[in-house]
mmCIF file of C-alpha atoms in Angstrom:
data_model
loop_
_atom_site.group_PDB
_atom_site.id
_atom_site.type_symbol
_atom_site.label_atom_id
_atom_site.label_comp_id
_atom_site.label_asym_id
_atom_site.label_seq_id
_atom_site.Cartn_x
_atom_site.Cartn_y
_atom_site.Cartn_z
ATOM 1 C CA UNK A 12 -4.632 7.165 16.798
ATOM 2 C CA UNK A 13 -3.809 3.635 16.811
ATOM 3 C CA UNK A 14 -0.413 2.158 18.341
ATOM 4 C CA UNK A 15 1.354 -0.376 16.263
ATOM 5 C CA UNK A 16 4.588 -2.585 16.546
ATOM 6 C CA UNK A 17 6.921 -1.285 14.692
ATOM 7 C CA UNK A 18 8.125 -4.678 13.650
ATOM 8 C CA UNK A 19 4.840 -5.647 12.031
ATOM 9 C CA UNK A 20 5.430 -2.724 9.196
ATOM 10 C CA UNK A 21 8.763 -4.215 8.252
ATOM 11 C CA UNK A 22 11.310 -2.399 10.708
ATOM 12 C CA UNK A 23 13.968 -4.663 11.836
ATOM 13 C CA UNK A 24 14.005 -4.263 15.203
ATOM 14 C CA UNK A 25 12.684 -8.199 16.154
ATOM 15 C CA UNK A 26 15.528 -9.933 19.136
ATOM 16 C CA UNK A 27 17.286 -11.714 16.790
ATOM 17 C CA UNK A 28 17.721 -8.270 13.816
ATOM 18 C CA UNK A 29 14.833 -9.573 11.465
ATOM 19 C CA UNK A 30 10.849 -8.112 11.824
ATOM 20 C CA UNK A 31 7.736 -9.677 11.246
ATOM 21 C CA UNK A 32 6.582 -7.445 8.670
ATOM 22 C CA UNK A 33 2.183 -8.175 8.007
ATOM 23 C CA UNK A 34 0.957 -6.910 5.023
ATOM 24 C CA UNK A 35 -2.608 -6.353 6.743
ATOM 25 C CA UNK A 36 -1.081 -4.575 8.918
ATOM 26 C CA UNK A 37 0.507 -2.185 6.811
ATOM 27 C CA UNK A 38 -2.801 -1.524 4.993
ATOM 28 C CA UNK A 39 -4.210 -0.902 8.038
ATOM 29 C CA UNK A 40 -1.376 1.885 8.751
ATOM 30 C CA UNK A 41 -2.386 3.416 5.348
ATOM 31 C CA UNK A 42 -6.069 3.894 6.452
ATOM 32 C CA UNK A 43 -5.669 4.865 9.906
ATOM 33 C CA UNK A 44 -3.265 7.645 11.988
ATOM 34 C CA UNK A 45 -0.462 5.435 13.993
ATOM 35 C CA UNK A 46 2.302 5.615 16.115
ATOM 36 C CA UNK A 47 4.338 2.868 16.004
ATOM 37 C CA UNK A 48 6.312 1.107 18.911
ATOM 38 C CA UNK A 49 8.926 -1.053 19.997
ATOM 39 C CA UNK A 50 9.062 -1.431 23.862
ATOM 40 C CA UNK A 51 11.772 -4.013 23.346
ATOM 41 C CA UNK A 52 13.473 -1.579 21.049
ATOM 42 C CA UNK A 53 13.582 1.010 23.779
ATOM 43 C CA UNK A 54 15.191 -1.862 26.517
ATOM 44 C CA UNK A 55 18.255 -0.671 25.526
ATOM 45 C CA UNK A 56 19.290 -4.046 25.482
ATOM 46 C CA UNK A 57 19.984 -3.693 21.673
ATOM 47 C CA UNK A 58 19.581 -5.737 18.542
ATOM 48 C CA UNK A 59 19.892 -8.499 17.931
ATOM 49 C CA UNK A 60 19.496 -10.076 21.216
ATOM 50 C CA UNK A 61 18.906 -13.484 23.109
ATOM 51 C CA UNK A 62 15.204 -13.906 23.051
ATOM 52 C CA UNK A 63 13.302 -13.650 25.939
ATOM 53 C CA UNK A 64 10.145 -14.933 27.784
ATOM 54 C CA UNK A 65 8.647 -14.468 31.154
ATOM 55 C CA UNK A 66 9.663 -17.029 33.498
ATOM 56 C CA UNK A 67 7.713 -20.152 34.516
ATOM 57 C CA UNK A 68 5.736 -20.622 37.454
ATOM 58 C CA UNK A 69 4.053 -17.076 37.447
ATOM 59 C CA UNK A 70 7.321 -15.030 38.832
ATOM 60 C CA UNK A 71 6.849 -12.163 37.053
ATOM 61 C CA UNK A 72 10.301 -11.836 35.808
ATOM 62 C CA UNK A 73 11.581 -11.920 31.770
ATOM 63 C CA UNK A 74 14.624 -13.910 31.716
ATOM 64 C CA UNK A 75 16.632 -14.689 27.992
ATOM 65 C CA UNK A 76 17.649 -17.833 26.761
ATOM 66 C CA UNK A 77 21.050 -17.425 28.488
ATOM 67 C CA UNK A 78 19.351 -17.240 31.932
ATOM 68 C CA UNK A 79 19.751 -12.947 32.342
ATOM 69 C CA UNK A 80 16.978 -11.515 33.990
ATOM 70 C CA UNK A 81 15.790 -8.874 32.092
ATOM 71 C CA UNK A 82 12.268 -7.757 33.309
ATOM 72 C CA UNK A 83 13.718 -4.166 34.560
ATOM 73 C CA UNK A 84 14.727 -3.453 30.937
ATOM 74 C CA UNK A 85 11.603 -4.588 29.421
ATOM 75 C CA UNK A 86 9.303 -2.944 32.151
ATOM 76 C CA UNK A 87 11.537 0.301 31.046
ATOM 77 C CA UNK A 88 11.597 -0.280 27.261
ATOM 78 C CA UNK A 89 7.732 -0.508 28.093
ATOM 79 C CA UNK A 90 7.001 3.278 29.784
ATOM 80 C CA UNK A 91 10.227 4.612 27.333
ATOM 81 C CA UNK A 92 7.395 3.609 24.506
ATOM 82 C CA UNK A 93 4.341 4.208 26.352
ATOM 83 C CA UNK A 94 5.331 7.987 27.217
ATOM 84 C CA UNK A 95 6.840 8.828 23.605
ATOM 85 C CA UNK A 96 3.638 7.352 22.094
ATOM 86 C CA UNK A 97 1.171 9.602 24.432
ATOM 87 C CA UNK A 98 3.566 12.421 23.450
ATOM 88 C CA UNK A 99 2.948 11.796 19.681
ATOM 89 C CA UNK A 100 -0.746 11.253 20.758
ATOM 90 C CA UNK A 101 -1.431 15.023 21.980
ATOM 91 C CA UNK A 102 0.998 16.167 20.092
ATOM 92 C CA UNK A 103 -1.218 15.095 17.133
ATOM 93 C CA UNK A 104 -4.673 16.554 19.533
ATOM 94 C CA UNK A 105 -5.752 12.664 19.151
ATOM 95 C CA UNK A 106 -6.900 10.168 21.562
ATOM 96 C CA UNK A 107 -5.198 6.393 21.924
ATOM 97 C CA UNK A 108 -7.996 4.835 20.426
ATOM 98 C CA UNK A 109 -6.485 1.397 20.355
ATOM 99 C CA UNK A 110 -3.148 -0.892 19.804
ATOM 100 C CA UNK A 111 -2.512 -3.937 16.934
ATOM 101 C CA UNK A 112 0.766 -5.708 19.046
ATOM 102 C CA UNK A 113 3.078 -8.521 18.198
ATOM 103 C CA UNK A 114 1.202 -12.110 19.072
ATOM 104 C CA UNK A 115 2.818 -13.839 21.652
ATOM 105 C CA UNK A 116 5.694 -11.155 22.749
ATOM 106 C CA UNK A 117 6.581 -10.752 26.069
ATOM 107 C CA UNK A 118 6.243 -7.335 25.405
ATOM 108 C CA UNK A 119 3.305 -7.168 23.342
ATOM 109 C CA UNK A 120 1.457 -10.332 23.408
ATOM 110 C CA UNK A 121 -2.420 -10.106 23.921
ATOM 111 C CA UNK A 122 -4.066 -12.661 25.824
ATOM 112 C CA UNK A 123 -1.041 -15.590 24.755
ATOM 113 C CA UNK A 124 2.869 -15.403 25.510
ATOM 114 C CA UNK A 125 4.873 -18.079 25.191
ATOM 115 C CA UNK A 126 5.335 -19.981 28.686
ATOM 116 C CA UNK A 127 9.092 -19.391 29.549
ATOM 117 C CA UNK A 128 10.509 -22.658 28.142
ATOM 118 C CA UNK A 129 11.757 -21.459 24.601
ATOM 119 C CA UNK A 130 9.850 -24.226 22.909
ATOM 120 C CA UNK A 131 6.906 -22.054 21.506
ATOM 121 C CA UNK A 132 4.091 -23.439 23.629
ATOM 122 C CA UNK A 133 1.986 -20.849 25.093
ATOM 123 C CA UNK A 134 0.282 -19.918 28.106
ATOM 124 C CA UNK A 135 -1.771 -17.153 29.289
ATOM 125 C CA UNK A 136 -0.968 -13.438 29.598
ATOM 126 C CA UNK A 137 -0.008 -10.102 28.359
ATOM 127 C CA UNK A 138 3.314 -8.896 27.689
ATOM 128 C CA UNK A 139 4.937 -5.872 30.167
ATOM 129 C CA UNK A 140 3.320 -3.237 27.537
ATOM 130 C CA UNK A 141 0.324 -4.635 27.121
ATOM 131 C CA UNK A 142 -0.506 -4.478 30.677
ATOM 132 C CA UNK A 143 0.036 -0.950 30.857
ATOM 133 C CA UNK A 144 -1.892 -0.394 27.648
ATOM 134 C CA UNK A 145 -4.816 -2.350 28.918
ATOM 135 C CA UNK A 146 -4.507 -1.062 32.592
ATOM 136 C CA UNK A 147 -5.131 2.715 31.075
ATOM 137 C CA UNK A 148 -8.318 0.815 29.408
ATOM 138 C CA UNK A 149 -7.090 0.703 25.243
ATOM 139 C CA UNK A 150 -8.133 -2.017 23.620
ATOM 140 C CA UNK A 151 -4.784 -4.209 22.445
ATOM 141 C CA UNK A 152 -4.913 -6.700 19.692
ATOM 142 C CA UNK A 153 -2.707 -8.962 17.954
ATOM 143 C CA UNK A 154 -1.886 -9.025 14.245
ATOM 144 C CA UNK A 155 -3.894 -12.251 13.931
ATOM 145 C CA UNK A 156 -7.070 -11.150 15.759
ATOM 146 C CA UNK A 157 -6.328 -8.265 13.094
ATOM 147 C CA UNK A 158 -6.671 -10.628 10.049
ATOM 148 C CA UNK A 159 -9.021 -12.651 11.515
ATOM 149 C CA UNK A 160 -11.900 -10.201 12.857
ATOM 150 C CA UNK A 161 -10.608 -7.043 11.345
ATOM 151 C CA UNK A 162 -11.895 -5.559 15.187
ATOM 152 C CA UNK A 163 -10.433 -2.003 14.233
#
């Protein structure tokens, strides 16, 4: 079983109410068994929100755009998903065989998040989910690496 963000399969559950709906990726949900996730979604910080980005300087923390620090609801949203998704995972007697995530997200971002300053420049890292994803040793990639390497 593969994870998935929900917001890549046309769900509107993106901060500001829209999704980023990826036609690759929906073929790829047609062709393999998924559970799809929205860490950010499960925040309880509802929808549509201020966006948010982990701090500069290598803090740790998520803050929004209107200065709140968020990282406790985003660490949350991030186990909320992680424990319903290994419940749908034996549920269905399959392993977590690997994750296609948001690009960039501070939630779900592989390898590139954007850098804190709401500008979309990018630094390095993995969103909150992510780390916990790769820290159990699944493979996470973006939509992009997706289209460009087809890697699942």
């Amino acid at each position: 079983m593969y994870l998935v963000s929900r917001c890549l399969t046309g769900v509107n559950c993106k901060y500001d109410g829209g999704n980023n709906r990826n036609g690759q990726v929906i073929e790829f949900c047609r062709t393999h068994k998924v559970c799809t996730v929205c860490p950010e979604g499960e925040s309880g910080l509802g929808c549509p929100r201020a966006p948010a980005e982990f701090e500069p300087g290598g803090t740790g923390k998520i803050v929004d755009r209107d200065g709140r620090d968020v990282t406790k609801e985003f660490i949350r949203g991030a186990e909320i998903a992680l424990e319903k998704a290994l419940k749908a995972a034996k549920e269905a007697g399959e392993d977590i065989e690997g994750a296609v995530l948001k690009a960039k997200s501070p939630s779900c971002g592989s390898g590139r998040i954007y850098d804190g300053t709401f500008t979309g420049t990018l630094t390095d890292g993995d969103g909150c989910f992510t780390k916990m994803l790769k820290e159990m040793g699944i493979d996470v990639i973006s939509e992009k690496e997706l289209q460009e390497n087809d890697k699942f």
